[in-house]
Protein backbone atom coordinates (compact mmCIF):
# COMPACT_ATOMS: atom_id res chain seq x y z
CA UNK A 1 -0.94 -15.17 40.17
CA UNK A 2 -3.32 -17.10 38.79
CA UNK A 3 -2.60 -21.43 37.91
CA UNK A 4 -2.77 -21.61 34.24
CA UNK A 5 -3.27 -25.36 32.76
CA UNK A 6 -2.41 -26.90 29.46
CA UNK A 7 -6.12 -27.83 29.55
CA UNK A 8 -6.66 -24.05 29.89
CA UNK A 9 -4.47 -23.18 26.87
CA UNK A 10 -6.44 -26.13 24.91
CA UNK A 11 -10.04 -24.11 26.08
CA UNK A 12 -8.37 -20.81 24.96
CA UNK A 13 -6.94 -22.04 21.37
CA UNK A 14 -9.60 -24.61 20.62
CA UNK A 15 -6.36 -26.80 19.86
CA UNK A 16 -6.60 -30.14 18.90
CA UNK A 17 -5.11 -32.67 21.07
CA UNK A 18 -3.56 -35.31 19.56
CA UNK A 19 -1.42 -37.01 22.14
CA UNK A 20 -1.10 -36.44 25.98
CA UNK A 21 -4.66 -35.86 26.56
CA UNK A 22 -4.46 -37.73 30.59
CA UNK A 23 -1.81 -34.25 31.05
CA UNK A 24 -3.60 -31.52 30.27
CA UNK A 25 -3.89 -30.64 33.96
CA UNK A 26 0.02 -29.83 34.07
CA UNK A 27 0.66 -26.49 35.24
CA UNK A 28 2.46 -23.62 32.82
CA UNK A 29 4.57 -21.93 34.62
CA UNK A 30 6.25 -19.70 32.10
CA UNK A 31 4.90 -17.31 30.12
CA UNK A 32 7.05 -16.98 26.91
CA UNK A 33 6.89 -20.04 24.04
CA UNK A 34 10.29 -21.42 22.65
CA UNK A 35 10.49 -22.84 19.25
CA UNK A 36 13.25 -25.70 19.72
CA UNK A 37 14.73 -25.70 16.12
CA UNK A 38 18.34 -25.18 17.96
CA UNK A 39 17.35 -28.18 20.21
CA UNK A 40 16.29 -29.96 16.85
CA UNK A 41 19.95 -29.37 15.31
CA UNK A 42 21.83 -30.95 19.16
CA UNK A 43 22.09 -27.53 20.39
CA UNK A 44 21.06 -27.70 23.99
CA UNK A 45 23.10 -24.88 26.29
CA UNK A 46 20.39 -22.54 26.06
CA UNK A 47 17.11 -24.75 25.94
CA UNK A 48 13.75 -23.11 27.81
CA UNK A 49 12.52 -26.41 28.23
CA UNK A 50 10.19 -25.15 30.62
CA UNK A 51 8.10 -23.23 28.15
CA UNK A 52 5.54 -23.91 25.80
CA UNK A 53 7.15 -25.34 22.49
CA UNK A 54 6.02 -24.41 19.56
CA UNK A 55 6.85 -26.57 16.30
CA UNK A 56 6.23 -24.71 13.08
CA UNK A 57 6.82 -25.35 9.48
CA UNK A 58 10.42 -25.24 10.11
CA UNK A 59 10.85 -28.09 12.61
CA UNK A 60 8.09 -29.69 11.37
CA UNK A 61 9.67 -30.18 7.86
CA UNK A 62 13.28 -30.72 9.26
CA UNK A 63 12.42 -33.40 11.08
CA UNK A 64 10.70 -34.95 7.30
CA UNK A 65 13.89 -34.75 6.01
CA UNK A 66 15.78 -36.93 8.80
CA UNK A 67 16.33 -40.51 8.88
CA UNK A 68 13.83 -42.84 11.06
CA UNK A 69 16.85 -43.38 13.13
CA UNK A 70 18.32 -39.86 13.50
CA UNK A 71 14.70 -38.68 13.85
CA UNK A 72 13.83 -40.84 16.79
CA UNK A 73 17.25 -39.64 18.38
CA UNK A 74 16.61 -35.95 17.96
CA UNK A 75 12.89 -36.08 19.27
CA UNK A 76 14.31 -38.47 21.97
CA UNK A 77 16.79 -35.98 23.08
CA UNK A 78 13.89 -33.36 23.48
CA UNK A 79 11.66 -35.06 25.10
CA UNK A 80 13.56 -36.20 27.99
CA UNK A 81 13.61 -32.75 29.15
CA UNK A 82 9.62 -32.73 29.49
CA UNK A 83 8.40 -29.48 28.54
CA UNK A 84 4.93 -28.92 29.16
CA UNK A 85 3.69 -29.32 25.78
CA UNK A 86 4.21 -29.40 22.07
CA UNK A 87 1.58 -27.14 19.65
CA UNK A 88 2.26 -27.82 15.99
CA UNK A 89 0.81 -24.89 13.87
CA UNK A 90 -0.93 -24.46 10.07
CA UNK A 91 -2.42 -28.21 11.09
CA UNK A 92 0.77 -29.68 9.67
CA UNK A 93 0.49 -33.35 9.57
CA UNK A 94 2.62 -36.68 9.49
CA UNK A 95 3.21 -36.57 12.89
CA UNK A 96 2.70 -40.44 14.04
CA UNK A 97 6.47 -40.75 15.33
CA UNK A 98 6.06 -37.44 17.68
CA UNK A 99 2.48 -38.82 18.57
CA UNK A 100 4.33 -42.08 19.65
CA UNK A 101 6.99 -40.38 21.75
CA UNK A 102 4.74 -38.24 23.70
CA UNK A 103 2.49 -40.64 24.83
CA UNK A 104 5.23 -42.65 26.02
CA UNK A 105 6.41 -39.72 28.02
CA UNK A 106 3.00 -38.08 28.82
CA UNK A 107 3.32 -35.06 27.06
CA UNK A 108 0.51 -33.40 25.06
CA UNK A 109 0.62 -33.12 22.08
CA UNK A 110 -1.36 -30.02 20.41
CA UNK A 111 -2.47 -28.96 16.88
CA UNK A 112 -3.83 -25.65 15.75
CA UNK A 113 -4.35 -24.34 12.28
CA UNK A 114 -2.69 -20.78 12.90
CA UNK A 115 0.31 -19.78 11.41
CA UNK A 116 3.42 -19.77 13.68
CA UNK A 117 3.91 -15.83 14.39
CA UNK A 118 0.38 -14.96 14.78
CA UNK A 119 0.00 -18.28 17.12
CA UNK A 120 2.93 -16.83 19.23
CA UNK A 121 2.07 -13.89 19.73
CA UNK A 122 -1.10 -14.56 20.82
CA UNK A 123 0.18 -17.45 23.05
CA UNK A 124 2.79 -15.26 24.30
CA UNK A 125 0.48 -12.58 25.39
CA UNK A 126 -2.27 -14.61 27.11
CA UNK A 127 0.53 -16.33 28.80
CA UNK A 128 2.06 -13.09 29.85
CA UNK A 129 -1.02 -11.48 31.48
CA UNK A 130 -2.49 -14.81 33.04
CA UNK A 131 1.02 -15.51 34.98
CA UNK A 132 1.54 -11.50 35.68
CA UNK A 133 1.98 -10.67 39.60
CA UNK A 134 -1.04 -8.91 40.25
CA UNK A 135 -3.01 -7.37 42.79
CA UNK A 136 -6.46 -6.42 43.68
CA UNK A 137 -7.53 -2.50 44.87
CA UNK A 138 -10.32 -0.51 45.70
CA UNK A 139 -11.12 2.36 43.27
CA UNK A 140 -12.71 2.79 39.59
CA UNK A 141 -10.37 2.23 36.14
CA UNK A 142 -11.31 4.39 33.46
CA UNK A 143 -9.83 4.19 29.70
CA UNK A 144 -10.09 8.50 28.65
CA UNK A 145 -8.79 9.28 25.44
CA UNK A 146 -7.05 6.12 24.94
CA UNK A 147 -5.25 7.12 28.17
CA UNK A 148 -5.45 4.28 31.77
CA UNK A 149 -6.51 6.36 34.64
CA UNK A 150 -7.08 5.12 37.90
CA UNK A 151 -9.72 6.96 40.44
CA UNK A 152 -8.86 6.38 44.03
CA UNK A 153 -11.26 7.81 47.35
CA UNK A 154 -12.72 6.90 50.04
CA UNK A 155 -16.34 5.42 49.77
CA UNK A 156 -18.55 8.01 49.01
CA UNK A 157 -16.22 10.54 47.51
CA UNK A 158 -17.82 10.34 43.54
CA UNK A 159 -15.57 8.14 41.96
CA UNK A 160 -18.35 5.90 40.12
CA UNK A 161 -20.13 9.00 39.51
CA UNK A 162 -17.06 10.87 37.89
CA UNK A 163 -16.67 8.02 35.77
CA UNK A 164 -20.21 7.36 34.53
CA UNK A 165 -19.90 11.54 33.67
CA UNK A 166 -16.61 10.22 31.86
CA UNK A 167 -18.83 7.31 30.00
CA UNK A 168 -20.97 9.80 29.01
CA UNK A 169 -18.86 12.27 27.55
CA UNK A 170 -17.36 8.71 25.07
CA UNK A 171 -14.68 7.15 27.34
CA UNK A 172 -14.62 3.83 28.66
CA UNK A 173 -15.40 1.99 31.52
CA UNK A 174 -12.82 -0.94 32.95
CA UNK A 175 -13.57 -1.44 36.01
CA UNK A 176 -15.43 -0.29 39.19
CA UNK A 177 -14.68 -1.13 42.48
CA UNK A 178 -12.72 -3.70 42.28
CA UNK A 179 -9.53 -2.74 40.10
CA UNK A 180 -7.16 -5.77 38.83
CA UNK A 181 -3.70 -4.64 38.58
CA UNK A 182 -1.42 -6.92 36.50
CA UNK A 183 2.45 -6.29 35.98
CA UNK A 184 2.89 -7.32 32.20
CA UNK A 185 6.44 -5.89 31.99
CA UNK A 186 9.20 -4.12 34.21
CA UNK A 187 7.81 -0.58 33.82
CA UNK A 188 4.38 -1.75 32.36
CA UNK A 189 0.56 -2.24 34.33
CA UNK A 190 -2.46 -2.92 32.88
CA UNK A 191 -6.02 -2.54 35.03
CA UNK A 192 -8.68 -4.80 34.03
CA UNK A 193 -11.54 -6.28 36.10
CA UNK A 194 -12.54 -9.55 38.49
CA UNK A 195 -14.85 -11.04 35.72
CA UNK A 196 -17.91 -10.85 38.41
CA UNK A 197 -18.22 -6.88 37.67
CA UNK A 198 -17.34 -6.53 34.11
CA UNK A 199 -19.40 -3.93 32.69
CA UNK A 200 -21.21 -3.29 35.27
CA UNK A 201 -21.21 0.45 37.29
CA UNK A 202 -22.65 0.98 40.78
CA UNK A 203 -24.45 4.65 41.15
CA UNK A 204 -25.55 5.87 44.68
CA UNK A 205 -29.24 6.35 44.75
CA UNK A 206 -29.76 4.71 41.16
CA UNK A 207 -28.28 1.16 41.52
CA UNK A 208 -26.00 -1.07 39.13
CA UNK A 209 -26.13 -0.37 35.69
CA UNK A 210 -24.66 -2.21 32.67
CA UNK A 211 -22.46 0.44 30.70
CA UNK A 212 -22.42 -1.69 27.78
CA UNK A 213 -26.37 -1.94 27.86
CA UNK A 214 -26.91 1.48 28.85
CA UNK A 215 -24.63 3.35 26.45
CA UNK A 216 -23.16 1.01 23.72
CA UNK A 217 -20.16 -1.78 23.21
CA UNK A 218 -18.09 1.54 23.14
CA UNK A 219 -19.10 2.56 27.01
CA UNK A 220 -16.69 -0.39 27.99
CA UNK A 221 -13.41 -2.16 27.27
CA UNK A 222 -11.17 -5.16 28.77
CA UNK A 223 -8.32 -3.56 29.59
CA UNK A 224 -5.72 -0.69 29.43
CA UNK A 225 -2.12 0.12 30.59
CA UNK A 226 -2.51 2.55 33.75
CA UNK A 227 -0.52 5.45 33.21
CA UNK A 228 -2.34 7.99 35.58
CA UNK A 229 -3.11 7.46 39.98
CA UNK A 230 -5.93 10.09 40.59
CA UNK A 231 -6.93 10.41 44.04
CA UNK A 232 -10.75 11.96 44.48
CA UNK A 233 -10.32 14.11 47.79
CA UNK A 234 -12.82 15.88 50.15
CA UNK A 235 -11.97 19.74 49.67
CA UNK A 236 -9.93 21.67 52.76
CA UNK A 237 -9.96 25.47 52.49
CA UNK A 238 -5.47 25.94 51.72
CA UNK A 239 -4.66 22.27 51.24
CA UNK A 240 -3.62 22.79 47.73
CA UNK A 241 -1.36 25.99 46.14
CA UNK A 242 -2.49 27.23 43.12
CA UNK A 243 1.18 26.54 41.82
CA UNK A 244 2.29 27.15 37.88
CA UNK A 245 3.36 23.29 38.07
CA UNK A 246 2.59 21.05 41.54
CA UNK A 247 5.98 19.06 42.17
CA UNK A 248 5.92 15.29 41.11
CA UNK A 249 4.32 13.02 43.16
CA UNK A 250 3.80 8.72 42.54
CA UNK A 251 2.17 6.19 43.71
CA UNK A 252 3.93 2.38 43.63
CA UNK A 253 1.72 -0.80 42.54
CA UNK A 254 4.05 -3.93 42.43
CA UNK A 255 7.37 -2.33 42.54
CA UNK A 256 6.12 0.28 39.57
CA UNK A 257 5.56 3.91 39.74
CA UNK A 258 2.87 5.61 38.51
CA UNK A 259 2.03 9.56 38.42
CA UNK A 260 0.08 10.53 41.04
CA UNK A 261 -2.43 13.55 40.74
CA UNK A 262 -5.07 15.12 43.49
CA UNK A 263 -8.48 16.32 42.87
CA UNK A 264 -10.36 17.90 45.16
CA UNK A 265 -14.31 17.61 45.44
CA UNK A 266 -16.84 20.70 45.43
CA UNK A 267 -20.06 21.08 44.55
CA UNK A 268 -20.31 22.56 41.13
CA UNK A 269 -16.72 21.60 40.40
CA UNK A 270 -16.38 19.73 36.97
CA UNK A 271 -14.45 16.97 38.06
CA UNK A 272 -14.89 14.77 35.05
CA UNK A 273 -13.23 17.56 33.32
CA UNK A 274 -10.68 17.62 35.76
CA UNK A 275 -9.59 14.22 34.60
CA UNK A 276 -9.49 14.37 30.98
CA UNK A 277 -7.58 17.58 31.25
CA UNK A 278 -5.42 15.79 33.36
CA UNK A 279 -4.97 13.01 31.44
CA UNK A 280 -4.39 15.07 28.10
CA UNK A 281 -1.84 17.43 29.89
CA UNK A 282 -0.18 13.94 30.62
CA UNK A 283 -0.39 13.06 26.76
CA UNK A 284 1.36 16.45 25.71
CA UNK A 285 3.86 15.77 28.19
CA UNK A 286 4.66 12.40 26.60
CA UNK A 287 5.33 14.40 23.45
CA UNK A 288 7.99 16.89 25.61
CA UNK A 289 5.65 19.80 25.46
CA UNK A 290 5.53 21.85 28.75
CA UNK A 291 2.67 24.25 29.50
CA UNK A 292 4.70 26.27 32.42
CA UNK A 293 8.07 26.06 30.04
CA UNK A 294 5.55 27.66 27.00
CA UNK A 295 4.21 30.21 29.59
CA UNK A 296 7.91 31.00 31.14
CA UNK A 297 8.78 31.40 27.56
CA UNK A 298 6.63 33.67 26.62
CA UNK A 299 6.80 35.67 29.94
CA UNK A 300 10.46 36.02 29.22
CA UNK A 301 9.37 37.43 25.40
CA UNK A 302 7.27 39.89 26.70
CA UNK A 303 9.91 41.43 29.19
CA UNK A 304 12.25 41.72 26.29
């Protein structure tokens, strides 16, 4: 898990800081915002003050309407708590008596000109996939058909090669070799890439290439949920029936399953193919349709 800073946040935003600026080095350590108009009103039981809080028109404009006195007492009753940091949105101004209290308490102060929802959102998910328990492994992520595939193997097997074939054909790079998984929910991981290899393939006998140079912006994206584990395999004569429909097998990265498909290698064998047909049978299924239950069906039919 990466150590994300209200400094970072600041960098991220290109918020303005208007108090607080000798704390921007405080850690966030939670990834969801708050907006404390409960707090505001002397509602405390169920105060996140631990979060990012976000002041919008709302509290911005209640607090307006208050008394100096019975202002100062409801800001005072917040910021005892010490929550990492307060963002006003939409550049709302008239804010000398929260500047005041949170430079007597060392808390930043922040200003953006985005509305509240859109700012939250976007705060929310930034925070969500920079504090995500992640892990690093070896293998290639590929985005095909809007659908996350990852392509396991020993070195050597063709995994970079099956997914440059992949690039070619209009999916999308994510990453090679070095495959970030991030846990964004409970039943939710997204692949992305280390930063020092974004974009960037590695061919046997032909080098490093740039996808994004070589074949467009398209050739390459960020990120992508990983819904598929496809492990590239050497082939053995027997190791693998010829089944209607292979029983289900998984693979678990950070306490989540994922579907777990083998392909085995041969010259001459499409595997590139292999994978979006996997990944589309995958996409049917999503939608309840069965290819064995449509065959059975129609086997049944025909004995009629």
């Amino acid at each position: 898990m990466k150590c994300v800073t209200i400094h970072d946040l600041v960098e991220r935003f290109s918020l303005e800081v208007l108090a607080g600026s000798a704390h921007l080095n405080q850690a966030i350590t939670k990834s969801r915002v708050n907006r404390p108009g409960l707090e505001f009103a002397g509602y405390f039981e169920f105060f996140s003050h631990a979060h990012v809080q976000i002041l919008g028109q709302k509290e911005i404009n209640y607090l307006h309407t208050l008394s100096e006195t019975e202002r100062n007492s409801r800001i005072g009753n917040i910021v005892r708590y010490h929550p990492p940091c307060f963002i006003v949105t939409r550049n709302q101004g008239g804010l000398k008596y929260l500047i005041k209290y949170c430079e007597e308490e060392g808390i930043p102060l922040l200003r953006t000109k985005e509305p509240t929802s859109k700012f939250m959102e976007l705060v929310d998910d930034y925070l969500a996939k920079q504090l995500a328990p992640e892990m690093t492994i070896h293998g290639v992520c590929v985005n095909v058909s809007g659908i996350g595939i990852l392509l396991r193997g020993i070195s050597g097997v063709g995994k970079s090669e099956t997914a440059h074939t992949l690039i070619r054909r209009g999916h999308r790079l994510v990453a090679d070799d070095a495959v970030v998984l991030k846990k964004i929910s409970p039943d939710t991981i997204i692949g992305t890439h280390d930063g020092k290899t974004k974009e960037f393939l590695a061919l046997r006998s032909i080098g490093l290439i740039n996808v994004s140079r070589l074949y467009g912006r398209k050739a390459f994206q960020d990120e992508t949920p990983i819904v598929l584990d496809i492990e590239l395999t050497k082939w053995e004569d027997q190791a693998l029936n010829n089944q209607l429909e292979m029983e289900p097998m998984f693979t678990e990265y950070l306490d989540i399953r994922i579907p777990h498909l083998e392909i085995q290698l041969q010259p001459g064998r499409d595997v590139a193919g292999l994978v979006e047909a996997a990944a589309n049978n995958w996409y049917l299924r999503q939608q309840g349709y069965s290819a064995v239950e449509d065959f059975m069906k129609r086997l049944e039919q025909h004995s009629e």
